Amino acid sequence: MSEAVNDQTRERILDSAELLFARKGFDAVSIREITGASKSNLAAVNYHFGSKFNLYMEVFRQRWVPRTRRIRKQFAERLADTPEPRIRDVVNAMVRSFLDGQLTDQERLIHGQLMQREIASPTDALKMVVEEVMRPQQQRLSDLMRPHLPAHVDENRLRLSLLSVIGVTLYFTFARPVVSRLTGQEYDDEFKAVLIDHITTFAIDGMNALNKEYN
Amino acid sequence: MSEAVNDQTRERILDSAELLFARKGFDAVSIREITGASKSNLAAVNYHFGSKFNLYMEVFRQRWVPRTRRIRKQFAERLADTPEPRIRDVVNAMVRSFLDGQLTDQERLIHGQLMQREIASPTDALKMVVEEVMRPQQQRLSDLMRPHLPAHVDENRLRLSLLSVIGVTLYFTFARPVVSRLTGQEYDDEFKAVLIDHITTFAIDGMNALNKEYN
DNA sequence: GTCTATAGCAGGATAGAC
DNA sequence: GTCTATCCTGCTATAGAC
């Protein structure tokens, strides 16, 4: 068995597939395009993954999910610097983990685009990702913030607030074409720094709304 | 000439095309599917619109853009009830115009999905929509809020805040599959009312962050 | 304007040689 | 495991009858 070679082909296919699925969406990408980009044979996708759709699922299982582990690790390290994290520290770490971090800019883009497309046309990949990644992370965030919130804030309201922070952050990531056109700003380092400042401030004050009772 | 019949076919095709493009995306929809759903002939799309892509553009020109006029009209009517709208009134009207209004639930869904897909894979439709709809609306909102803000708030910060309000609102609209799974809530009237309350509160406090200087 | 028929091509999947 | 060749399906677009 030449497993090493096999694995290399498999990995190259996964890399090309992730990039192309992210850029163009599942239906707009052909197996020919993927095998062309990964310099592998047309038959390799079906040999290694069984079908085009199963390759798509493997992209999530072997690329998307592992990447969230790196993101989460960095999130945890940022919080570790502040022994008693307050809400503003958690929010800041959340925002930065999406907009700034060890991921390359292209990786972040791919990551977000894949998720955005999954949301627009959900498949089994979304189900898997929500249960294995998002729900546990939501619980972690909730546990971090809970001690700083008044007792009258129930779990549902807290969840909605967390989702809102994520929502506004994601909007600035994936709606890049709209934001760039409207503001006339490229997403360079300077603009990203402004964005992080802005979103953190906006979101912290939004979270603080939890401290008031609904009227 | 049987223009009336022609127009009916044209309109039926536009309706089916919009629904299908929204649900599945441009590439995942075939002309056969569209003409099947609109009970028209396979050749009708190319006869009336010239090409599949031009039909897609017409969906934006003749369905998407006109719908924003209805949304904007209702937004204006809501504000007309309060002669001197403060920021909280404007924000509330913004949030409601996306989540609640004269549009049917399905119309709102279609509208958002089309935009979401356009953002993920921008075409000329996005360019058109940004210039003809979003930029003017951004300017209107900015003008409404400007009188209530301290002088030190520059136009760029205000724009980012407006985008944030829109961002969090849109997130709860288009990320419905994720939100529903995570919260276990269907998007029924009760949950929508909770969402409107929540988002409005969150966004008002986020906007109020403008009243502080950056630190 | 509407229809049928079909050209012309690209797609996913697979059989079978090596 | 890798490759070529190919099957078969489904697609867009169009020609031409009515």
Short mmCIF file of C-alpha atoms (C1' of nucleotides) in Angstrom, two decimals:
data_model
loop_
_atom_site.label_atom_id
_atom_site.label_comp_id
_atom_site.label_asym_id
_atom_site.label_seq_id
_atom_site.Cartn_x
_atom_site.Cartn_y
_atom_site.Cartn_z
CA MET A 1 0.00 0.00 0.00
CA SER A 2 1.26 3.48 -0.81
CA GLU A 3 -0.71 5.17 1.90
CA ALA A 4 1.56 8.20 2.08
CA VAL A 5 0.90 9.14 -1.52
CA ASN A 6 -2.75 8.44 -1.04
CA ASP A 7 -2.94 10.71 1.94
CA GLN A 8 -1.18 13.50 0.12
CA THR A 9 -3.66 13.33 -2.72
CA ARG A 10 -6.52 13.26 -0.25
CA GLU A 11 -5.20 16.30 1.57
CA ARG A 12 -4.60 18.25 -1.60
CA ILE A 13 -8.11 17.51 -2.74
CA LEU A 14 -9.52 18.66 0.60
CA ASP A 15 -7.58 21.92 0.40
CA SER A 16 -8.66 22.74 -3.12
CA ALA A 17 -12.22 21.68 -2.46
CA GLU A 18 -12.51 23.87 0.61
CA LEU A 19 -11.24 26.91 -1.24
CA LEU A 20 -13.49 26.38 -4.23
CA PHE A 21 -16.62 25.48 -2.27
CA ALA A 22 -16.11 28.60 -0.16
CA ARG A 23 -15.58 30.87 -3.15
CA LYS A 24 -18.30 29.59 -5.43
CA GLY A 25 -20.62 27.29 -3.55
CA PHE A 26 -21.23 23.56 -3.89
CA ASP A 27 -23.21 23.58 -7.11
CA ALA A 28 -20.98 26.04 -8.92
CA VAL A 29 -17.91 23.86 -8.46
CA SER A 30 -17.26 20.77 -10.55
CA ILE A 31 -15.21 17.73 -9.66
CA ARG A 32 -13.13 18.51 -12.72
CA GLU A 33 -12.31 21.92 -11.29
CA ILE A 34 -11.32 20.46 -7.92
CA THR A 35 -9.12 17.73 -9.31
CA GLY A 36 -7.61 20.21 -11.74
CA ALA A 37 -6.69 22.62 -8.95
CA SER A 38 -5.34 19.86 -6.72
CA LYS A 39 -3.40 18.30 -9.61
CA SER A 40 -5.08 14.98 -9.07
CA ASN A 41 -7.01 12.69 -11.31
CA LEU A 42 -10.65 13.18 -12.19
CA ALA A 43 -11.50 9.84 -10.64
CA ALA A 44 -9.70 10.62 -7.37
CA VAL A 45 -12.63 12.38 -5.72
CA ASN A 46 -14.90 9.43 -6.15
CA TYR A 47 -12.17 7.02 -5.19
CA HIS A 48 -11.21 8.80 -1.98
CA PHE A 49 -14.53 10.27 -0.91
CA GLY A 50 -17.19 8.26 -2.67
CA SER A 51 -19.09 11.26 -3.98
CA LYS A 52 -18.89 14.98 -4.44
CA PHE A 53 -21.23 15.61 -1.54
CA ASN A 54 -19.26 13.39 0.78
CA LEU A 55 -16.14 15.35 -0.10
CA TYR A 56 -18.07 18.44 0.93
CA MET A 57 -18.90 16.88 4.29
CA GLU A 58 -15.28 15.88 4.82
CA VAL A 59 -14.24 19.48 4.21
CA PHE A 60 -16.32 20.40 7.24
CA ARG A 61 -15.21 17.45 9.32
CA GLN A 62 -11.51 17.69 8.56
CA ARG A 63 -10.96 21.37 7.89
CA TRP A 64 -13.76 23.52 9.28
CA VAL A 65 -14.24 21.87 12.67
CA PRO A 66 -10.51 21.52 13.45
CA ARG A 67 -10.06 25.20 12.64
CA THR A 68 -12.61 26.13 15.29
CA ARG A 69 -10.38 24.38 17.80
CA ARG A 70 -7.53 26.73 16.95
CA ILE A 71 -9.83 29.72 17.16
CA ARG A 72 -11.13 28.56 20.53
CA LYS A 73 -7.64 27.93 21.82
CA GLN A 74 -6.65 31.47 21.02
CA PHE A 75 -9.83 32.78 22.56
CA ALA A 76 -8.96 30.94 25.76
CA GLU A 77 -5.39 32.24 25.75
CA ARG A 78 -6.58 35.82 25.41
CA LEU A 79 -8.87 35.39 28.37
CA ALA A 80 -6.13 33.70 30.38
CA ASP A 81 -4.30 37.04 30.43
CA THR A 82 -7.09 38.50 32.54
CA PRO A 83 -7.61 36.27 35.59
CA GLU A 84 -11.05 37.63 36.39
CA PRO A 85 -12.57 38.35 33.00
CA ARG A 86 -15.41 40.80 33.02
CA ILE A 87 -18.04 40.99 30.32
CA ARG A 88 -16.06 43.53 28.36
CA ASP A 89 -13.06 41.21 28.31
CA VAL A 90 -15.14 38.30 27.07
CA VAL A 91 -16.77 40.42 24.38
CA ASN A 92 -13.42 41.75 23.25
CA ALA A 93 -12.01 38.24 23.01
CA MET A 94 -15.08 37.13 21.04
CA VAL A 95 -14.78 39.94 18.53
CA ARG A 96 -11.05 39.47 18.09
CA SER A 97 -11.38 35.73 17.63
CA PHE A 98 -13.38 36.41 14.48
CA LEU A 99 -11.65 39.45 13.08
CA ASP A 100 -8.10 39.11 14.24
CA GLY A 101 -5.97 36.18 15.22
CA GLN A 102 -3.54 33.55 14.15
CA LEU A 103 -5.63 32.55 11.15
CA THR A 104 -4.56 34.07 7.89
CA ASP A 105 -6.93 36.47 6.28
CA GLN A 106 -7.72 33.98 3.57
CA GLU A 107 -8.43 31.23 6.07
CA ARG A 108 -10.86 33.45 7.92
CA LEU A 109 -12.57 34.34 4.67
CA ILE A 110 -12.91 30.71 3.61
CA HIS A 111 -14.17 29.74 7.03
CA GLY A 112 -16.86 32.39 7.04
CA GLN A 113 -17.96 31.85 3.48
CA LEU A 114 -18.45 28.14 4.01
CA MET A 115 -20.62 28.81 7.03
CA GLN A 116 -22.57 31.52 5.27
CA ARG A 117 -23.37 29.20 2.39
CA GLU A 118 -24.36 26.46 4.80
CA ILE A 119 -26.78 28.83 6.48
CA ALA A 120 -28.30 29.82 3.15
CA SER A 121 -28.69 26.19 2.07
CA PRO A 122 -28.42 23.99 5.13
CA THR A 123 -27.19 20.44 4.75
CA ASP A 124 -26.15 17.83 7.29
CA ALA A 125 -22.94 19.82 7.71
CA LEU A 126 -24.82 22.59 9.51
CA LYS A 127 -26.46 20.15 11.89
CA MET A 128 -23.08 18.66 12.74
CA VAL A 129 -21.42 22.04 13.22
CA VAL A 130 -24.17 23.45 15.41
CA GLU A 131 -24.17 20.48 17.74
CA GLU A 132 -20.45 19.85 17.92
CA VAL A 133 -19.09 23.38 17.82
CA MET A 134 -21.64 26.12 18.33
CA ARG A 135 -23.73 24.73 21.16
CA PRO A 136 -20.74 23.88 23.39
CA GLN A 137 -19.19 27.27 22.69
CA GLN A 138 -22.44 29.03 23.50
CA GLN A 139 -22.52 27.22 26.82
CA ARG A 140 -18.94 28.21 27.61
CA LEU A 141 -19.65 31.86 26.89
CA SER A 142 -22.80 31.75 28.92
CA ASP A 143 -20.94 30.30 31.90
CA LEU A 144 -18.26 32.98 31.64
CA MET A 145 -20.72 35.83 31.67
CA ARG A 146 -23.34 34.52 34.03
CA PRO A 147 -21.53 35.56 37.25
CA HIS A 148 -21.47 39.18 36.10
CA LEU A 149 -25.15 39.46 35.34
CA PRO A 150 -28.11 40.29 37.56
CA ALA A 151 -30.21 37.35 38.68
CA HIS A 152 -33.23 38.50 36.71
CA VAL A 153 -31.50 37.77 33.40
CA ASP A 154 -32.72 34.39 32.27
CA GLU A 155 -30.76 32.00 30.10
CA ASN A 156 -32.76 32.85 26.98
CA ARG A 157 -32.06 36.55 27.16
CA LEU A 158 -28.40 35.89 27.73
CA ARG A 159 -28.32 33.60 24.71
CA LEU A 160 -29.94 36.20 22.49
CA SER A 161 -27.36 38.74 23.58
CA LEU A 162 -24.51 36.37 22.84
CA LEU A 163 -26.00 35.66 19.43
CA SER A 164 -26.25 39.39 18.83
CA VAL A 165 -22.59 39.94 19.54
CA ILE A 166 -21.72 37.13 17.19
CA GLY A 167 -24.20 38.44 14.65
CA VAL A 168 -22.80 41.93 14.39
CA THR A 169 -19.26 40.56 14.26
CA LEU A 170 -20.11 38.08 11.54
CA TYR A 171 -21.93 40.72 9.55
CA PHE A 172 -18.76 42.76 9.25
CA THR A 173 -16.87 39.64 8.22
CA PHE A 174 -19.09 38.12 5.59
CA ALA A 175 -20.89 41.22 4.34
CA ARG A 176 -17.51 42.55 3.36
CA PRO A 177 -18.56 43.28 -0.23
CA VAL A 178 -21.39 45.50 1.02
CA VAL A 179 -19.43 47.16 3.80
CA SER A 180 -16.51 47.87 1.50
CA ARG A 181 -18.73 49.40 -1.14
CA LEU A 182 -20.72 51.48 1.31
CA THR A 183 -17.84 52.80 3.36
CA GLY A 184 -15.34 52.94 0.52
CA GLN A 185 -12.88 51.13 2.80
CA GLU A 186 -10.72 48.18 1.92
CA TYR A 187 -10.31 45.60 4.68
CA ASP A 188 -6.70 46.50 5.42
CA ASP A 189 -5.10 46.33 8.88
CA GLU A 190 -6.06 49.88 9.71
CA PHE A 191 -9.72 49.41 8.89
CA LYS A 192 -9.78 46.10 10.74
CA ALA A 193 -8.45 47.80 13.86
CA VAL A 194 -11.18 50.42 13.59
CA LEU A 195 -13.75 47.69 13.16
CA ILE A 196 -12.57 45.76 16.20
CA ASP A 197 -12.72 48.92 18.30
CA HIS A 198 -16.11 49.82 17.01
CA ILE A 199 -17.72 46.40 17.31
CA THR A 200 -16.34 45.80 20.78
CA THR A 201 -17.71 49.11 22.01
CA PHE A 202 -21.06 48.60 20.33
CA ALA A 203 -21.39 45.06 21.62
CA ILE A 204 -20.35 45.80 25.18
CA ASP A 205 -22.99 48.46 25.46
CA GLY A 206 -25.48 46.14 23.83
CA MET A 207 -24.67 43.43 26.39
CA ASN A 208 -25.03 45.93 29.17
CA ALA A 209 -28.65 46.36 28.16
CA LEU A 210 -29.11 43.10 30.04
CA ASN A 211 -28.58 45.01 33.25
CA LYS A 212 -31.88 46.77 32.80
CA GLU A 213 -35.25 45.16 33.20
CA TYR A 214 -37.38 45.07 30.09
CA ASN A 215 -39.88 47.89 30.22
CA MET B 1 -49.95 40.98 -30.24
CA SER B 2 -51.13 39.15 -27.16
CA GLU B 3 -49.18 41.28 -24.76
CA ALA B 4 -51.41 40.51 -21.81
CA VAL B 5 -50.68 36.82 -22.03
CA ASN B 6 -47.04 37.53 -22.58
CA ASP B 7 -46.85 39.69 -19.51
CA GLN B 8 -48.57 37.09 -17.41
CA THR B 9 -46.04 34.49 -18.45
CA ARG B 10 -43.24 36.91 -17.77
CA GLU B 11 -44.57 37.69 -14.32
CA ARG B 12 -45.13 34.06 -13.44
CA ILE B 13 -41.58 33.26 -14.48
CA LEU B 14 -40.25 36.12 -12.37
CA ASP B 15 -42.18 34.89 -9.34
CA SER B 16 -41.02 31.30 -9.63
CA ALA B 17 -37.48 32.33 -10.42
CA GLU B 18 -37.26 34.57 -7.39
CA LEU B 19 -38.51 31.85 -5.07
CA LEU B 20 -36.19 29.21 -6.48
CA PHE B 21 -33.11 31.41 -6.72
CA ALA B 22 -33.67 32.43 -3.10
CA ARG B 23 -34.14 28.87 -1.87
CA LYS B 24 -31.38 27.14 -3.78
CA GLY B 25 -29.08 29.68 -5.37
CA PHE B 26 -28.45 30.54 -9.00
CA ASP B 27 -26.43 27.49 -9.97
CA ALA B 28 -28.63 24.98 -8.22
CA VAL B 29 -31.71 26.07 -10.16
CA SER B 30 -32.30 25.03 -13.76
CA ILE B 31 -34.40 26.78 -16.37
CA ARG B 32 -36.43 23.58 -16.54
CA GLU B 33 -37.25 23.90 -12.86
CA ILE B 34 -38.29 27.53 -13.24
CA THR B 35 -40.48 27.00 -16.28
CA GLY B 36 -41.93 23.89 -14.67
CA ALA B 37 -42.90 25.77 -11.53
CA SER B 38 -44.29 28.73 -13.47
CA LYS B 39 -46.19 26.43 -15.83
CA SER B 40 -44.53 27.97 -18.83
CA ASN B 41 -42.55 26.56 -21.67
CA LEU B 42 -38.89 25.65 -21.46
CA ALA B 43 -38.06 28.19 -24.17
CA ALA B 44 -39.94 31.02 -22.45
CA VAL B 45 -37.05 32.11 -20.25
CA ASN B 46 -34.75 32.68 -23.17
CA TYR B 47 -37.52 34.29 -25.19
CA HIS B 48 -38.53 36.76 -22.49
CA PHE B 49 -35.24 37.39 -20.76
CA GLY B 50 -32.53 36.37 -23.20
CA SER B 51 -30.60 34.24 -20.75
CA LYS B 52 -30.78 32.63 -17.35
CA PHE B 53 -28.50 35.24 -15.83
CA ASN B 54 -30.50 38.10 -17.24
CA LEU B 55 -33.61 36.60 -15.66
CA TYR B 56 -31.68 36.65 -12.39
CA MET B 57 -30.90 40.34 -12.84
CA GLU B 58 -34.54 41.09 -13.65
CA VAL B 59 -35.58 39.38 -10.43
CA PHE B 60 -33.54 42.01 -8.59
CA ARG B 61 -34.69 44.89 -10.77
CA GLN B 62 -38.38 44.03 -10.83
CA ARG B 63 -38.92 42.25 -7.53
CA TRP B 64 -36.16 42.95 -5.04
CA VAL B 65 -35.74 46.69 -5.56
CA PRO B 66 -39.48 47.47 -5.70
CA ARG B 67 -39.93 45.57 -2.46
CA THR B 68 -37.45 47.83 -0.72
CA ARG B 69 -39.72 50.73 -1.67
CA ARG B 70 -42.57 49.13 0.25
CA ILE B 71 -40.30 48.45 3.21
CA ARG B 72 -39.07 52.03 3.17
CA LYS B 73 -42.57 53.39 2.91
CA GLN B 74 -43.59 51.52 6.01
CA PHE B 75 -40.45 52.63 7.78
CA ALA B 76 -41.37 56.23 7.01
CA GLU B 77 -44.95 55.74 8.18
CA ARG B 78 -43.79 54.33 11.48
CA LEU B 79 -41.57 57.31 12.03
CA ALA B 80 -44.33 59.71 11.01
CA ASP B 81 -46.20 58.67 14.17
CA THR B 82 -43.47 60.29 16.25
CA PRO B 83 -43.01 63.87 15.08
CA GLU B 84 -39.60 64.28 16.68
CA PRO B 85 -38.02 60.85 16.33
CA ARG B 86 -35.21 60.15 18.72
CA ILE B 87 -32.53 57.57 18.12
CA ARG B 88 -34.50 54.88 19.88
CA ASP B 89 -37.46 55.50 17.60
CA VAL B 90 -35.33 55.28 14.50
CA VAL B 91 -33.68 52.07 15.70
CA ASN B 92 -37.00 50.53 16.57
CA ALA B 93 -38.37 51.38 13.13
CA MET B 94 -35.26 49.91 11.51
CA VAL B 95 -35.53 46.64 13.39
CA ARG B 96 -39.25 46.32 12.75
CA SER B 97 -38.85 47.05 9.07
CA PHE B 98 -36.81 43.87 8.77
CA LEU B 99 -38.55 41.57 11.18
CA ASP B 100 -42.11 42.73 11.18
CA GLY B 101 -44.22 44.55 8.66
CA GLN B 102 -46.60 44.31 5.79
CA LEU B 103 -44.45 41.79 3.97
CA THR B 104 -45.44 38.20 4.39
CA ASP B 105 -43.05 35.97 6.23
CA GLN B 106 -42.18 34.17 3.04
CA GLU B 107 -41.50 37.41 1.20
CA ARG B 108 -39.13 38.53 3.92
CA LEU B 109 -37.36 35.20 3.79
CA ILE B 110 -36.96 35.31 0.03
CA HIS B 111 -35.76 38.88 0.18
CA GLY B 112 -33.09 38.12 2.73
CA GLN B 113 -31.92 34.91 1.12
CA LEU B 114 -31.41 36.58 -2.23
CA MET B 115 -29.30 39.27 -0.63
CA GLN B 116 -27.34 36.78 1.43
CA ARG B 117 -26.46 34.76 -1.66
CA GLU B 118 -25.51 37.91 -3.52
CA ILE B 119 -23.14 38.82 -0.71
CA ALA B 120 -21.56 35.38 -0.78
CA SER B 121 -21.12 35.47 -4.57
CA PRO B 122 -21.45 39.07 -5.70
CA THR B 123 -22.64 39.79 -9.22
CA ASP B 124 -23.71 43.01 -10.91
CA ALA B 125 -26.93 42.74 -8.93
CA LEU B 126 -25.10 43.62 -5.71
CA LYS B 127 -23.49 46.64 -7.26
CA MET B 128 -26.86 47.87 -8.46
CA VAL B 129 -28.56 47.27 -5.14
CA VAL B 130 -25.87 48.94 -3.07
CA GLU B 131 -25.88 52.09 -5.17
CA GLU B 132 -29.59 52.40 -5.77
CA VAL B 133 -30.99 51.19 -2.46
CA MET B 134 -28.48 50.87 0.35
CA ARG B 135 -26.44 54.01 -0.07
CA PRO B 136 -29.44 56.35 -0.23
CA GLN B 137 -31.04 54.61 2.75
CA GLN B 138 -27.81 54.87 4.71
CA GLN B 139 -27.79 58.58 4.02
CA ARG B 140 -31.40 58.98 5.15
CA LEU B 141 -30.73 57.17 8.41
CA SER B 142 -27.61 59.17 9.01
CA ASP B 143 -29.52 62.43 8.51
CA LEU B 144 -32.22 61.31 10.91
CA MET B 145 -29.81 60.49 13.69
CA ARG B 146 -27.22 63.18 13.24
CA PRO B 147 -29.11 65.90 15.18
CA HIS B 148 -29.21 63.68 18.25
CA LEU B 149 -25.51 62.93 18.36
CA PRO B 150 -22.60 64.82 19.90
CA ALA B 151 -20.48 66.84 17.49
CA HIS B 152 -17.43 64.64 18.02
CA VAL B 153 -19.09 61.70 16.27
CA ASP B 154 -17.81 61.68 12.73
CA GLU B 155 -19.68 60.34 9.75
CA ASN B 156 -17.64 57.13 9.63
CA ARG B 157 -18.39 56.13 13.20
CA LEU B 158 -22.05 56.82 12.67
CA ARG B 159 -22.03 54.67 9.53
CA LEU B 160 -20.41 51.78 11.36
CA SER B 161 -23.04 51.98 14.05
CA LEU B 162 -25.85 51.97 11.51
CA LEU B 163 -24.27 48.98 9.81
CA SER B 164 -24.08 47.25 13.18
CA VAL B 165 -27.76 47.70 13.84
CA ILE B 166 -28.53 46.34 10.42
CA GLY B 167 -26.02 43.55 10.94
CA VAL B 168 -27.48 42.19 14.13
CA THR B 169 -30.98 42.46 12.72
CA LEU B 170 -30.05 40.66 9.54
CA TYR B 171 -28.22 37.97 11.45
CA PHE B 172 -31.42 36.99 13.22
CA THR B 173 -33.24 36.97 9.91
CA PHE B 174 -30.92 34.98 7.70
CA ALA B 175 -29.15 32.83 10.27
CA ARG B 176 -32.53 31.45 11.18
CA PRO B 177 -31.44 27.81 10.77
CA VAL B 178 -28.67 28.35 13.32
CA VAL B 179 -30.71 30.45 15.72
CA SER B 180 -33.59 28.00 15.63
CA ARG B 181 -31.34 25.04 16.30
CA LEU B 182 -29.42 26.75 19.08
CA THR B 183 -32.38 28.25 20.91
CA GLY B 184 -34.81 25.48 20.11
CA GLN B 185 -37.28 28.17 19.06
CA GLU B 186 -39.39 28.23 15.95
CA TYR B 187 -39.79 31.65 14.37
CA ASP B 188 -43.43 32.02 15.38
CA ASP B 189 -45.10 35.31 16.27
CA GLU B 190 -44.21 35.01 19.92
CA PHE B 191 -40.53 34.44 19.29
CA LYS B 192 -40.45 37.22 16.72
CA ALA B 193 -41.89 39.64 19.28
CA VAL B 194 -39.19 38.62 21.75
CA LEU B 195 -36.55 39.09 19.06
CA ILE B 196 -37.77 42.57 18.16
CA ASP B 197 -37.71 43.58 21.81
CA HIS B 198 -34.29 42.12 22.32
CA ILE B 199 -32.65 43.50 19.20
CA THR B 200 -34.10 46.96 19.70
CA THR B 201 -32.79 47.14 23.24
CA PHE B 202 -29.41 45.73 22.30
CA ALA B 203 -29.06 48.06 19.33
CA ILE B 204 -30.17 51.21 21.14
CA ASP B 205 -27.58 50.69 23.82
CA GLY B 206 -25.02 49.89 21.14
CA MET B 207 -25.87 53.14 19.36
CA ASN B 208 -25.58 55.01 22.60
CA ALA B 209 -21.96 53.98 22.75
CA LEU B 210 -21.50 56.80 20.25
CA ASN B 211 -22.14 59.24 23.05
CA LYS B 212 -18.85 58.33 24.66
CA GLU B 213 -15.47 59.26 23.31
CA TYR B 214 -13.28 56.35 22.29
CA ASN B 215 -10.81 55.62 25.08
"C1'" DG C 1 -45.83 34.34 -28.52
"C1'" DT C 2 -45.77 29.58 -27.76
"C1'" DC C 3 -44.34 25.20 -28.52
"C1'" DT C 4 -41.39 20.86 -29.82
"C1'" DA C 5 -37.22 19.11 -30.93
"C1'" DT C 6 -32.59 19.05 -30.68
"C1'" DA C 7 -27.88 20.80 -30.94
"C1'" DG C 8 -23.98 21.05 -28.22
"C1'" DC C 9 -21.81 20.68 -24.13
"C1'" DA C 10 -20.53 19.86 -19.15
"C1'" DG C 11 -21.58 17.40 -15.31
"C1'" DG C 12 -21.01 13.09 -11.80
"C1'" DA C 13 -19.93 8.61 -11.66
"C1'" DT C 14 -17.71 4.23 -12.97
"C1'" DA C 15 -15.38 0.32 -15.51
"C1'" DG C 16 -11.29 -1.60 -16.28
"C1'" DA C 17 -6.26 -1.26 -17.73
"C1'" DC C 18 -2.02 -0.61 -15.43
"C1'" DG D 1 -3.95 3.91 -5.97
"C1'" DT D 2 -3.90 6.03 -10.29
"C1'" DC D 3 -5.23 6.71 -14.75
"C1'" DT D 4 -8.01 6.90 -19.31
"C1'" DA D 5 -12.05 6.36 -21.56
"C1'" DT D 6 -16.68 6.54 -21.48
"C1'" DC D 7 -21.58 6.22 -19.96
"C1'" DC D 8 -25.48 8.69 -19.11
"C1'" DT D 9 -27.88 12.37 -17.47
"C1'" DG D 10 -29.12 17.04 -17.37
"C1'" DC D 11 -28.07 21.52 -18.66
"C1'" DT D 12 -28.52 26.16 -21.63
"C1'" DA D 13 -29.62 27.90 -25.73
"C1'" DT D 14 -31.69 28.00 -30.22
"C1'" DA D 15 -33.95 26.71 -34.67
"C1'" DG D 16 -38.08 26.37 -36.75
"C1'" DA D 17 -43.10 24.73 -36.94
"C1'" DC D 18 -47.41 26.55 -35.66
#
